[in-house]
Every structure is written in structure tokens, then in C-alpha cells.
Short mmCIF file of C-alpha atoms in Angstrom, two decimals:
data_model
loop_
_atom_site.label_atom_id
_atom_site.label_comp_id
_atom_site.label_asym_id
_atom_site.label_seq_id
_atom_site.Cartn_x
_atom_site.Cartn_y
_atom_site.Cartn_z
CA MET A 1 -78.59 -19.38 93.97
CA ALA A 2 -81.58 -18.65 91.74
CA ALA A 3 -84.48 -21.07 91.51
CA GLU A 4 -84.83 -23.06 88.34
CA SER A 5 -86.82 -21.34 85.60
CA PRO A 6 -89.87 -23.13 84.10
CA ALA A 7 -87.83 -23.99 81.03
CA LYS A 8 -85.17 -25.63 83.14
CA LYS A 9 -87.64 -27.37 85.41
CA ALA A 10 -88.96 -29.08 82.31
CA ARG A 11 -85.52 -30.58 81.80
CA VAL A 12 -85.09 -31.90 85.34
CA GLU A 13 -86.23 -35.33 84.30
CA GLY A 14 -83.31 -35.36 81.88
CA ASN A 15 -80.76 -34.74 84.62
CA GLU A 16 -78.18 -37.37 85.31
CA VAL A 17 -77.91 -38.84 88.81
CA ILE A 18 -74.46 -39.84 90.01
CA ASP A 19 -73.91 -41.13 93.56
CA GLY A 20 -77.25 -39.69 94.59
CA GLU A 21 -76.54 -36.20 93.20
CA GLU A 22 -78.31 -34.66 90.23
CA TYR A 23 -76.25 -33.07 87.45
CA ASP A 24 -77.23 -31.29 84.27
CA LYS A 25 -77.18 -33.98 81.60
CA GLY A 26 -76.58 -31.60 78.71
CA LEU A 27 -73.64 -29.90 80.43
CA LEU A 28 -72.10 -33.23 81.36
CA SER A 29 -72.44 -34.46 77.79
CA LYS A 30 -70.77 -31.32 76.45
CA ALA A 31 -67.96 -31.57 79.02
CA ARG A 32 -67.35 -35.24 78.17
CA GLU A 33 -67.20 -34.33 74.49
CA PHE A 34 -64.65 -31.56 75.18
CA ALA A 35 -62.55 -33.83 77.42
CA ALA A 36 -62.48 -36.68 74.90
CA ASP A 37 -59.10 -35.57 73.59
CA GLY A 38 -57.62 -35.49 77.10
CA GLN A 39 -58.44 -32.04 78.47
CA ILE A 40 -60.84 -29.11 78.39
CA SER A 41 -59.36 -25.95 76.87
CA MET A 42 -59.97 -22.35 77.85
CA ALA A 43 -62.26 -21.76 74.87
CA GLU A 44 -64.23 -24.89 75.79
CA ALA A 45 -64.54 -23.76 79.42
CA LYS A 46 -66.06 -20.51 78.15
CA SER A 47 -68.42 -22.54 75.98
CA LEU A 48 -69.65 -24.48 79.03
CA TRP A 49 -70.34 -21.24 80.86
CA LYS A 50 -72.09 -19.79 77.82
CA ALA A 51 -74.40 -22.83 77.76
CA VAL A 52 -75.23 -22.29 81.43
CA GLN A 53 -76.07 -18.64 80.81
CA ALA A 54 -78.36 -19.35 77.86
CA ASP A 55 -81.39 -18.05 79.79
CA LYS A 56 -79.37 -15.77 82.11
CA VAL A 57 -80.20 -17.92 85.16
CA VAL A 58 -77.67 -20.24 86.82
CA THR A 59 -79.26 -23.01 88.83
CA ASP A 60 -77.84 -25.00 91.72
CA THR A 61 -77.77 -28.07 89.48
CA GLU A 62 -75.75 -26.30 86.82
CA ARG A 63 -73.29 -24.92 89.35
CA ARG A 64 -72.92 -28.37 90.91
CA THR A 65 -72.34 -29.80 87.43
CA LEU A 66 -69.54 -27.37 86.65
CA LEU A 67 -67.86 -28.15 89.96
CA TYR A 68 -68.18 -31.84 89.16
CA THR A 69 -66.44 -31.33 85.79
CA LEU A 70 -63.55 -29.66 87.60
CA GLU A 71 -63.21 -32.72 89.86
CA LYS A 72 -63.66 -35.43 87.23
CA PHE A 73 -62.22 -34.01 84.00
CA LYS A 74 -58.82 -32.58 83.23
CA TYR A 75 -58.77 -28.88 82.39
CA THR A 76 -55.75 -27.09 81.01
CA PRO A 77 -54.17 -24.88 83.71
CA LYS A 78 -55.56 -21.69 82.16
CA ALA A 79 -59.00 -23.22 81.67
CA GLU A 80 -59.08 -24.47 85.27
CA THR A 81 -58.18 -21.04 86.60
CA LEU A 82 -60.87 -19.50 84.41
CA MET A 83 -63.61 -21.89 85.54
CA LYS A 84 -62.75 -21.38 89.21
CA GLU A 85 -62.92 -17.61 88.77
CA ILE A 86 -66.25 -17.93 86.96
CA LEU A 87 -67.73 -20.02 89.77
CA ALA A 88 -66.38 -17.61 92.39
CA THR A 89 -67.53 -14.39 90.74
CA GLY A 90 -70.37 -15.47 88.47
CA LYS A 91 -68.81 -13.88 85.39
CA VAL A 92 -66.03 -14.43 82.89
CA PRO A 93 -62.95 -12.38 83.89
CA GLN A 94 -61.47 -9.95 81.37
CA TYR A 95 -58.58 -11.69 79.67
CA PHE A 96 -57.99 -9.09 76.99
CA LYS A 97 -56.14 -5.80 76.85
CA THR A 98 -57.06 -3.39 74.07
CA ILE A 99 -54.22 -1.40 72.50
CA ASP A 100 -54.93 0.86 69.51
CA LYS A 101 -58.32 -0.85 69.16
CA VAL A 102 -56.74 -4.30 68.90
CA HIS A 103 -57.35 -7.06 71.48
CA TYR A 104 -54.34 -8.82 73.03
CA ASP A 105 -54.08 -11.54 75.67
CA SER A 106 -53.48 -9.64 78.92
CA GLY A 107 -51.98 -12.68 80.63
CA LEU A 108 -49.35 -13.09 77.93
CA LEU A 109 -48.53 -9.39 77.99
CA GLN A 110 -48.10 -9.53 81.74
CA LYS A 111 -45.94 -12.66 81.49
CA ALA A 112 -43.67 -10.95 78.95
CA GLN A 113 -43.23 -7.95 81.24
CA GLU A 114 -42.45 -10.22 84.21
CA LEU A 115 -39.77 -12.01 82.19
CA ILE A 116 -38.26 -8.71 81.04
CA SER A 117 -38.31 -7.28 84.57
CA SER A 118 -36.52 -10.31 85.96
CA SER A 119 -33.90 -10.18 83.20
CA GLY A 120 -30.68 -8.36 83.97
CA ASP A 121 -30.37 -6.94 80.45
CA LYS A 122 -34.12 -6.34 79.91
CA THR A 123 -34.27 -8.79 77.00
CA ILE A 124 -36.35 -11.90 76.33
CA SER A 125 -33.99 -14.85 76.19
CA LEU A 126 -34.49 -18.18 74.45
CA SER A 127 -35.58 -19.67 77.78
CA ASP A 128 -38.06 -16.81 78.25
CA ALA A 129 -39.43 -17.25 74.73
CA ARG A 130 -40.06 -20.92 75.43
CA LYS A 131 -41.92 -19.97 78.62
CA LEU A 132 -44.05 -17.50 76.69
CA TRP A 133 -44.85 -20.11 74.06
CA LEU A 134 -45.78 -22.61 76.78
CA GLU A 135 -47.95 -19.97 78.43
CA ALA A 136 -49.78 -19.46 75.13
CA GLN A 137 -50.43 -23.19 74.75
CA ASP A 138 -53.84 -24.20 75.98
CA GLY A 139 -53.55 -27.86 75.24
CA LYS A 140 -55.13 -27.43 71.83
CA GLY A 141 -52.90 -24.97 70.07
CA VAL A 142 -52.43 -21.21 70.10
CA THR A 143 -55.47 -19.03 69.52
CA GLU A 144 -55.53 -16.16 67.05
CA CYS A 145 -55.44 -13.65 69.91
CA GLU A 146 -52.50 -15.40 71.57
CA GLU A 147 -50.60 -15.49 68.27
CA ARG A 148 -51.29 -11.79 67.73
CA THR A 149 -50.05 -11.07 71.27
CA LEU A 150 -46.81 -12.99 70.78
CA LYS A 151 -46.16 -11.04 67.58
CA TYR A 152 -46.81 -7.83 69.51
CA THR A 153 -44.26 -8.76 72.18
CA MET A 154 -41.69 -9.26 69.41
CA GLU A 155 -42.41 -5.80 68.00
CA LYS A 156 -42.33 -3.97 71.33
CA ASN A 157 -39.61 -5.81 73.25
CA GLU A 158 -36.05 -6.87 72.60
CA TYR A 159 -35.65 -10.59 71.95
CA THR A 160 -32.22 -12.19 71.78
CA GLU A 161 -31.37 -13.55 68.33
CA GLU A 162 -32.02 -17.14 69.45
CA ALA A 163 -35.31 -16.17 71.10
CA ALA A 164 -36.54 -14.26 68.05
CA GLN A 165 -35.64 -17.14 65.75
CA PHE A 166 -37.45 -19.60 68.03
CA MET A 167 -40.61 -17.50 68.15
CA ARG A 168 -40.64 -16.81 64.42
CA GLU A 169 -40.39 -20.55 63.73
CA LYS A 170 -43.21 -21.32 66.15
CA LEU A 171 -45.43 -18.65 64.63
CA GLY A 172 -44.48 -19.56 61.07
CA LEU A 173 -43.14 -16.07 60.39
CA LYS A 174 -40.55 -14.91 57.91
CA GLU A 175 -39.15 -11.63 59.14
CA THR A 176 -39.52 -8.83 56.62
CA ALA A 177 -36.91 -6.09 56.28
CA ALA A 178 -39.28 -3.65 57.99
CA ASP A 179 -39.86 -6.12 60.86
CA ALA A 180 -36.09 -6.57 61.26
CA VAL A 181 -35.51 -2.82 61.35
CA ARG A 182 -38.23 -2.40 63.97
CA ARG A 183 -36.78 -5.22 66.09
CA LEU A 184 -33.22 -3.94 65.86
CA ARG A 185 -34.13 -0.35 66.61
CA THR A 186 -36.19 -1.49 69.59
CA GLY A 187 -33.12 -3.33 70.88
CA MET A 188 -30.95 -0.24 70.47
CA GLY A 189 -33.46 1.98 72.21
CA SER A 190 -36.53 3.77 70.87
CA ASP A 191 -34.79 7.15 71.13
CA ALA A 192 -31.47 6.00 69.63
CA HIS A 193 -29.86 7.89 66.75
CA VAL A 194 -28.42 5.06 64.67
CA VAL A 195 -25.12 5.78 62.91
CA CYS A 196 -24.17 3.14 60.34
CA ILE A 197 -20.59 2.63 59.17
CA LEU A 198 -19.85 1.87 55.51
CA GLY A 199 -16.43 1.22 53.97
CA GLY A 200 -14.16 -1.11 52.08
CA THR A 201 -13.06 -4.51 53.36
CA LYS A 202 -9.40 -3.54 52.77
CA PHE A 203 -7.73 -0.20 53.32
CA GLN A 204 -6.40 1.45 50.17
CA GLY A 205 -5.14 4.82 51.42
CA GLU A 206 -2.02 5.26 53.52
CA ASP A 207 -3.78 7.03 56.36
CA SER A 208 -7.29 5.50 56.04
CA GLU A 209 -6.86 3.01 58.86
CA ALA A 210 -5.56 5.68 61.22
CA LEU A 211 -8.43 7.90 60.13
CA VAL A 212 -11.07 5.26 60.97
CA GLN A 213 -9.40 4.58 64.32
CA ALA A 214 -9.47 8.29 65.19
CA ILE A 215 -13.09 8.72 64.02
CA ALA A 216 -14.22 5.74 66.11
CA SER A 217 -12.38 6.98 69.18
CA LYS A 218 -13.81 10.49 68.94
CA LEU A 219 -17.35 9.34 68.17
CA GLY A 220 -17.31 6.97 71.11
CA ALA A 221 -16.37 9.85 73.38
CA ALA A 222 -18.38 12.72 71.88
CA THR A 223 -21.86 11.79 70.75
CA GLY A 224 -23.66 10.97 73.98
CA SER A 225 -25.74 8.01 75.06
CA LYS A 226 -28.39 8.29 72.30
CA ALA A 227 -25.92 7.52 69.51
CA ARG A 228 -25.70 3.85 68.50
CA PHE A 229 -23.19 2.60 65.94
CA MET A 230 -23.95 -0.22 63.51
CA THR A 231 -21.46 -2.06 61.33
CA GLY A 232 -22.11 -4.83 58.82
CA GLY A 233 -19.66 -7.17 60.55
CA MET A 234 -17.17 -6.94 57.67
CA PRO A 235 -13.36 -6.71 57.86
CA GLY A 236 -11.55 -3.50 57.04
CA VAL A 237 -13.32 -0.24 57.85
CA GLN A 238 -16.15 -1.76 59.89
CA GLU A 239 -13.97 -4.05 62.00
CA THR A 240 -11.49 -1.25 62.69
CA PHE A 241 -14.30 1.07 63.75
CA ALA A 242 -15.86 -1.53 66.09
CA LYS A 243 -12.55 -2.24 67.81
CA ASN A 244 -11.78 1.42 68.44
CA CYS A 245 -15.16 2.87 69.47
CA GLY A 246 -14.88 3.14 73.24
CA ASP A 247 -15.59 -0.04 75.14
CA GLY A 248 -17.87 -1.33 72.37
CA SER A 249 -21.03 -1.07 74.47
CA ARG A 250 -22.70 1.15 71.86
CA VAL A 251 -21.58 -0.85 68.83
CA TRP A 252 -23.76 -3.43 67.06
CA ASN A 253 -22.56 -5.67 64.23
CA LEU A 254 -25.31 -6.78 61.86
CA LEU A 255 -24.82 -10.12 60.09
CA PRO A 256 -26.99 -12.68 58.27
CA VAL A 257 -28.71 -15.26 60.46
CA GLY A 258 -26.26 -17.83 61.79
CA GLN A 259 -23.12 -15.74 61.25
CA SER A 260 -20.87 -13.87 63.67
CA SER A 261 -18.31 -11.10 63.21
CA GLY A 262 -15.52 -12.49 65.37
CA PHE A 263 -14.65 -8.88 66.26
CA GLY A 264 -14.65 -9.50 69.99
CA ARG A 265 -16.07 -6.01 70.37
CA GLY A 266 -19.65 -4.81 70.13
CA LYS A 267 -22.80 -6.89 70.08
CA ASP A 268 -23.46 -9.20 67.12
CA VAL A 269 -27.07 -9.19 65.91
CA ASN A 270 -28.59 -11.12 63.04
CA ALA A 271 -31.13 -10.34 60.35
CA GLY A 272 -31.58 -11.55 56.78
CA ALA A 273 -30.99 -15.00 55.36
CA ASP A 274 -27.95 -13.93 53.33
CA LEU A 275 -25.68 -10.97 52.63
CA GLU A 276 -28.10 -9.33 50.17
CA GLU A 277 -30.98 -9.45 52.65
CA ARG A 278 -28.69 -8.16 55.38
CA LYS A 279 -27.65 -5.25 53.15
CA ALA A 280 -31.27 -4.35 52.44
CA ILE A 281 -31.97 -4.19 56.17
CA PHE A 282 -28.76 -2.24 56.88
CA ASP A 283 -29.78 0.33 54.25
CA LEU A 284 -33.10 0.92 56.07
CA LEU A 285 -31.72 0.97 59.58
CA GLY A 286 -29.63 4.09 60.03
CA ASP A 287 -30.39 7.74 60.62
CA LEU A 288 -26.91 8.66 59.39
CA TYR A 289 -24.24 6.79 57.38
CA ILE A 290 -20.51 7.48 57.55
CA THR A 291 -18.57 6.25 54.52
CA VAL A 292 -14.81 5.69 54.24
CA GLU A 293 -13.22 4.58 50.96
CA GLY A 294 -15.32 1.79 49.40
CA GLY A 295 -16.19 0.44 45.99
CA PRO A 296 -19.43 -0.12 44.05
CA GLY A 297 -21.05 -1.93 47.01
CA VAL A 298 -20.52 0.97 49.39
CA SER A 299 -21.81 3.38 46.75
CA GLN A 300 -24.92 1.27 46.22
CA GLU A 301 -25.74 1.18 49.93
CA ALA A 302 -25.09 4.91 50.28
CA ARG A 303 -27.49 5.58 47.38
CA ALA A 304 -30.21 3.46 48.96
CA ALA A 305 -29.87 5.17 52.35
CA HIS A 306 -29.67 8.65 50.85
CA ALA A 307 -32.70 8.02 48.62
CA ARG A 308 -34.94 7.35 51.63
CA GLY A 309 -33.81 10.54 53.39
CA ALA A 310 -31.01 9.30 55.67
CA SER A 311 -28.01 11.61 56.14
CA VAL A 312 -24.73 10.54 54.55
CA VAL A 313 -21.36 11.84 55.76
CA PRO A 314 -18.64 10.81 53.27
CA VAL A 315 -15.02 11.07 54.36
CA MET A 316 -14.07 12.31 50.90
CA ARG A 317 -10.33 12.49 51.52
CA SER A 318 -10.23 8.68 51.82
CA GLY A 319 -10.97 8.21 48.10
CA GLY A 320 -13.00 5.48 46.37
CA ALA A 321 -16.77 5.67 46.59
CA SER A 322 -16.55 8.21 49.41
CA SER A 323 -14.90 10.68 47.04
CA GLY A 324 -17.71 10.40 44.49
CA MET A 325 -16.66 7.36 42.46
CA PHE A 326 -18.87 4.41 41.42
CA ASP A 327 -22.01 6.53 41.06
CA PHE A 328 -21.96 7.70 44.67
CA PRO A 329 -24.98 10.00 45.28
CA ARG A 330 -23.80 13.45 44.21
CA ASP A 331 -26.09 15.33 46.59
CA ALA A 332 -24.50 13.44 49.49
CA LEU A 333 -21.20 15.14 48.67
CA GLN A 334 -22.81 18.52 49.35
CA ARG A 335 -22.65 20.02 52.83
CA PRO A 336 -25.76 19.29 54.92
CA ARG A 337 -27.33 22.06 57.00
CA PHE A 338 -26.01 20.63 60.29
CA ALA A 339 -22.35 20.84 59.16
CA THR A 340 -20.30 24.05 59.08
CA GLU A 341 -18.22 25.00 56.04
CA GLU A 342 -15.01 24.54 58.00
CA ARG A 343 -15.84 21.07 59.25
CA TRP A 344 -17.13 19.87 55.89
CA SER A 345 -13.96 21.04 54.17
CA LEU A 346 -11.88 18.95 56.58
CA LEU A 347 -13.60 15.82 55.26
CA SER A 348 -12.13 16.37 51.81
CA SER A 349 -8.75 17.91 52.65
CA LYS A 350 -5.92 15.42 52.23
CA ASP A 351 -3.53 17.96 53.76
CA ALA A 352 -5.44 18.22 57.03
CA PRO A 353 -4.11 16.19 59.98
CA VAL A 354 -5.95 12.90 60.52
CA GLU A 355 -7.01 14.03 63.99
CA ALA A 356 -8.54 17.23 62.56
CA SER A 357 -10.62 15.35 59.97
CA ALA A 358 -11.71 12.80 62.58
CA ALA A 359 -12.73 15.58 64.97
CA ALA A 360 -14.75 17.18 62.15
CA VAL A 361 -16.62 13.91 61.50
CA ALA A 362 -17.41 13.56 65.21
CA ALA A 363 -18.63 17.16 65.44
CA ILE A 364 -20.85 16.77 62.35
CA VAL A 365 -22.40 13.58 63.70
CA GLU A 366 -22.90 15.19 67.11
CA ALA A 367 -24.73 18.08 65.44
CA ALA A 368 -26.94 15.64 63.54
CA VAL A 369 -27.79 13.80 66.78
CA ALA A 370 -28.63 17.11 68.48
CA SER A 371 -30.93 18.02 65.59
CA SER A 372 -32.65 14.66 65.91
CA LYS A 373 -33.16 15.19 69.66
CA ALA A 374 -34.94 18.47 68.98
CA THR A 375 -37.31 16.82 66.54
CA GLY A 376 -38.02 14.01 68.97
CA THR A 377 -38.89 16.51 71.69
CA ALA A 378 -41.44 18.16 69.44
CA THR A 379 -43.05 14.81 68.67
CA GLU A 380 -43.16 13.72 72.31
CA ALA A 381 -44.66 17.05 73.39
CA ALA A 382 -47.47 16.69 70.86
CA GLN A 383 -48.16 13.12 71.97
CA ARG A 384 -48.14 14.03 75.65
CA SER A 385 -50.78 16.69 74.98
CA GLY A 386 -53.21 13.95 73.97
CA ALA A 387 -53.25 15.05 70.36
CA SER A 388 -54.49 12.84 67.56
CA ARG A 389 -52.18 11.35 64.92
CA ASP A 390 -53.03 14.22 62.56
CA THR A 391 -52.25 16.83 65.24
CA VAL A 392 -48.91 15.17 65.97
CA VAL A 393 -47.98 15.50 62.29
CA VAL A 394 -48.95 19.18 62.26
CA ALA A 395 -47.12 19.90 65.53
CA VAL A 396 -43.86 18.42 64.23
CA VAL A 397 -44.07 20.29 60.94
CA GLU A 398 -44.89 23.61 62.59
CA ALA A 399 -42.12 23.21 65.16
CA GLU A 400 -39.56 22.47 62.47
CA VAL A 401 -40.55 24.84 59.66
CA ALA A 402 -40.32 28.12 61.55
CA PRO A 403 -36.58 27.91 62.38
CA LYS A 404 -35.80 27.00 58.78
CA GLN A 405 -36.91 30.45 57.61
CA GLU A 406 -33.94 31.93 59.42
CA GLN A 407 -31.45 29.41 58.01
CA GLU A 408 -30.04 28.63 54.60
CA GLN A 409 -32.15 26.97 51.92
CA GLU A 410 -32.98 23.34 52.78
CA THR A 411 -32.55 20.72 50.05
CA ALA A 412 -35.40 18.36 49.19
CA GLU A 413 -33.43 15.40 50.58
CA GLU A 414 -32.82 17.23 53.87
CA ALA A 415 -36.50 18.13 54.15
CA VAL A 416 -37.54 14.50 53.63
CA HIS A 417 -35.08 13.33 56.28
CA ARG A 418 -36.27 15.97 58.74
CA LEU A 419 -39.94 15.25 58.20
CA ARG A 420 -39.56 11.47 58.35
CA SER A 421 -37.54 11.78 61.56
CA GLY A 422 -40.36 13.82 63.05
CA LEU A 423 -43.00 11.31 62.01
CA GLY A 424 -41.08 8.42 63.61
CA CYS A 425 -38.45 5.99 62.37
CA ASP A 426 -40.99 3.16 62.00
CA ALA A 427 -43.79 5.28 60.53
CA HIS A 428 -45.73 4.09 57.50
CA ILE A 429 -46.55 7.33 55.69
CA VAL A 430 -49.75 7.65 53.70
CA CYS A 431 -49.94 10.78 51.51
CA ILE A 432 -53.30 12.20 50.41
CA LEU A 433 -53.68 13.61 46.90
CA GLY A 434 -56.74 15.19 45.31
CA GLY A 435 -58.26 18.22 43.66
CA ALA A 436 -58.67 21.58 45.37
CA LYS A 437 -62.41 21.51 44.60
CA PHE A 438 -64.92 18.65 44.53
CA ASN A 439 -66.45 18.04 41.10
CA SER A 440 -68.64 14.99 41.73
CA ASP A 441 -71.78 14.88 43.87
CA ASP A 442 -70.54 12.27 46.33
CA SER A 443 -66.77 12.90 46.35
CA GLU A 444 -66.74 14.97 49.54
CA ALA A 445 -68.79 12.37 51.42
CA LEU A 446 -66.47 9.68 50.08
CA VAL A 447 -63.36 11.46 51.37
CA LYS A 448 -64.97 12.01 54.79
CA ALA A 449 -65.87 8.33 55.03
CA ILE A 450 -62.37 7.21 53.96
CA ALA A 451 -60.78 9.53 56.54
CA ALA A 452 -63.06 8.29 59.33
CA LYS A 453 -62.42 4.62 58.58
CA LEU A 454 -58.65 5.11 58.28
CA ALA A 455 -58.54 6.99 61.59
CA ALA A 456 -60.53 4.24 63.31
CA GLY A 457 -58.74 1.22 61.88
CA ALA A 458 -55.16 2.14 61.06
CA ASP A 459 -52.17 0.91 63.05
CA SER A 460 -50.63 3.58 65.30
CA ARG A 461 -47.50 3.59 63.12
CA VAL A 462 -49.51 4.87 60.15
CA LYS A 463 -49.17 8.65 59.69
CA PHE A 464 -51.22 10.71 57.23
CA VAL A 465 -49.74 13.68 55.38
CA THR A 466 -51.66 16.16 53.22
CA GLY A 467 -50.34 19.01 51.08
CA GLY A 468 -52.30 21.57 53.03
#
């Protein structure tokens, strides 16, 4: 151990002698102050070490003093572990993990992964959430970094409804619609193609119930493991679909917090304080919406989904909103590029057998899922190459535009859906507008500075799009 520096020798007379041993009086005073409320926290343990390192020399007396504080004062478990590691290695261990230039608590991240790994269904249960919260506690509350880390675990991992509610309450969070969509899509799988079911709560047409049963059966069998089906937990079309879609393992029923579907099939999930909030989340959730019958409510939800670029497949033969009533989006009644003329016509033909129309719906959805897979592959390839966010955007656009030149004319709505799918379902898209030539002296420098700061500080979900 290093000899005491002249500055510290001058303070020897101020040392405190206990049972014949000398201890640093200033350190002891600071430790007593920290322990006055019952225990020394992790931040306070770091403060003690920082005081010792003030002149970059650690004396025998100071080391002995820190050991004494471990024996005589209560440290929180995390603080005790930290101080022991400091005394063993002579430095503060790295307790942070940097992701996208943001610091997170590495211990909490590791704990979350351990809990997920030990869980049979790879989810964080209510019991696990309580363990995480306890892990974050350091005797004196949760630090800003720990709070940020807990929020991160909620974004990147699947919490059960009870666990998510517990953690939101502890963190004082109100889940936004975007947060709910991100959580639900994470639970369904990051590569899932989410198919939402819309329809009336009572069947009006003679063959509508049989039609929904046949559609559910064929979709459950035909669309592969990446397709996930979401209902709003309502009777009628949604309940019938849930009960007839295979074994229900790929069906989710979305309801307001505290409510259940009672379907006995599929997994109930909760988001939104009431039906209106639930609807808003449902409208943002799907990649594709199938509509059967329906009134003004179904039409409203179809409009909202279609307006943001989601695909809508209306079973027009069923009547109601799905046939164009109640201000149903007119463009959604037009055949999308992934549907053949023959299949699309079967959706409107009342003379076609129920099985034929149901098979057409399944084939159209399967084609949409396949199209989504191709876009995802382009995105993943760009990311694997180590490309920047801007390069990923360009790679997706270039991969998708070329084939379009050999196909029929793409509608604006279809282009938006394709491009947004390529950018990522949870992307926050920032579009750049400006003149083709700079007219002010400092405008070019200003744009360069804005671009540099956005690239350095933006969340990884932010994507930038220019007009070329």
C-alpha cells in the first residue's frame, strides 16, 4: 500500500483512534452521516471511495477505515458487494451497460435475463417483476439509471399483464398507446405478422357465422408460425373466430385493463383503461385487418387502420360495413397488389360457396404475410451488414422498388404500408423537407449540424427519410 502523501500526513493528528487502531476521521464522519438513516447505499459507498481517491493515493489508514465501516455499519447488499470489490481490486467495477449510447444498470439487465431464462414461457411474471423491483431498491429508492433500466426491460421483454401493471405503478407510468403496441408486439414475437379481426357483435347474414368459422379454420392451418391473430374480445365475429382458429395458441384477445373475454380460447391481454383506449391501441396494432359485417364502429376502426397504411381485407359478401357502408374506406374495397383478381372476387360473391370465399381470404392473408417476410429479410440483411440507420432505410427502399417496376401500379396507401413495414413496426419516422438549393449563408452548416446531432442522440427506433 502506498505511503501517505505530505498532505495526508498533515492530517494524521486528526485521525481517530479506536481500540488502539488509527482510522481516518473524515471518512468515519462521512460514513456515520451516511449510515444515520440505517444503511449506506451504493451511491454513498461510491462517495466514500471518491473521497479516498481525492489525491489518487490510498493509504493504509484509509483502507483500514473502509474495512472498519464494513464491519461496523450496515451497507445495502449491493453497496456491500461494491465496497468489497473496490477493496479487492482498487477500482470501482463497471455497473453500466451502454445500449444505443444510453447507460443501463448491467446488474438489472442480467437479472431480467436470468428470470426470463428460468421461465418456462419466457415471460416476466408478477413474482419476477417484484424480484426486479427489489433488486433495484438500494435502501434509499430507485436511481434514475435503475428506473431507466426497468423501463427498458418492459420495452424489450414480455411481461405478464399483472407484472406490467405492477411495474407501471411502481414507476409511476401511464402506458401510452404506442407503449402498449410495442409491449403487445414484443409478446407476440418481433417477427410476427399481426392479423386483427373486426366484425359485428351479432351475426346478421345467414351464412356469416359459417363463413367466419371457415376463415378461422383455414387461417389457423395455412398462414405459418409468423401469423398472429388478434381479436378485441367481443362476442359475435371475434369470439367465433377465436374459438375456431386451430388450438388457439396463435390467438390473442385484447381487452381493457381488468377485463377478460371468457372465450376459453386464445390468450387474453390487456391494454387501455376503457373500450375507447383499447380501440385506439387495436387500430395501431395490426399489419392486416380482416372485416366481416359490422356497423359504424367497425368502419371507424377500419378507416383508422387503413389511414396509417395497414392492409384491410373486407369480406364484402357479408354486408354491413364490410360491403362499403357506414363510410368504410373506399380504397380498402379495391384489390391490393398481393391478391389475385379471382381471389378478390370471391370475397364479394354471394353465390360462391362459403368454403371458397374462406379459402380466398386465407390465401390473400398468406400472400400478405409472405410479402412481409420478404421485406423483413431485406431489413435484417442491411442491419447485419453493419449499416447505419440511413443505410438501412436506403437498402429497404432499393430492395422493394425494383420489383415494383415489373408489377402493376402501386397505390399510395400500398406504398406507405410497404415502406413502413420495411422501416419497422415500431419506427418513429422523421421526414426531412427543404429546398433543393441553399439560399442563406449558414443554412448548409445548420443542416449538417442538425443531422449530426440527430444521428448521435436519437433512439434506435427513429428512422430518417428524405425525398432524395
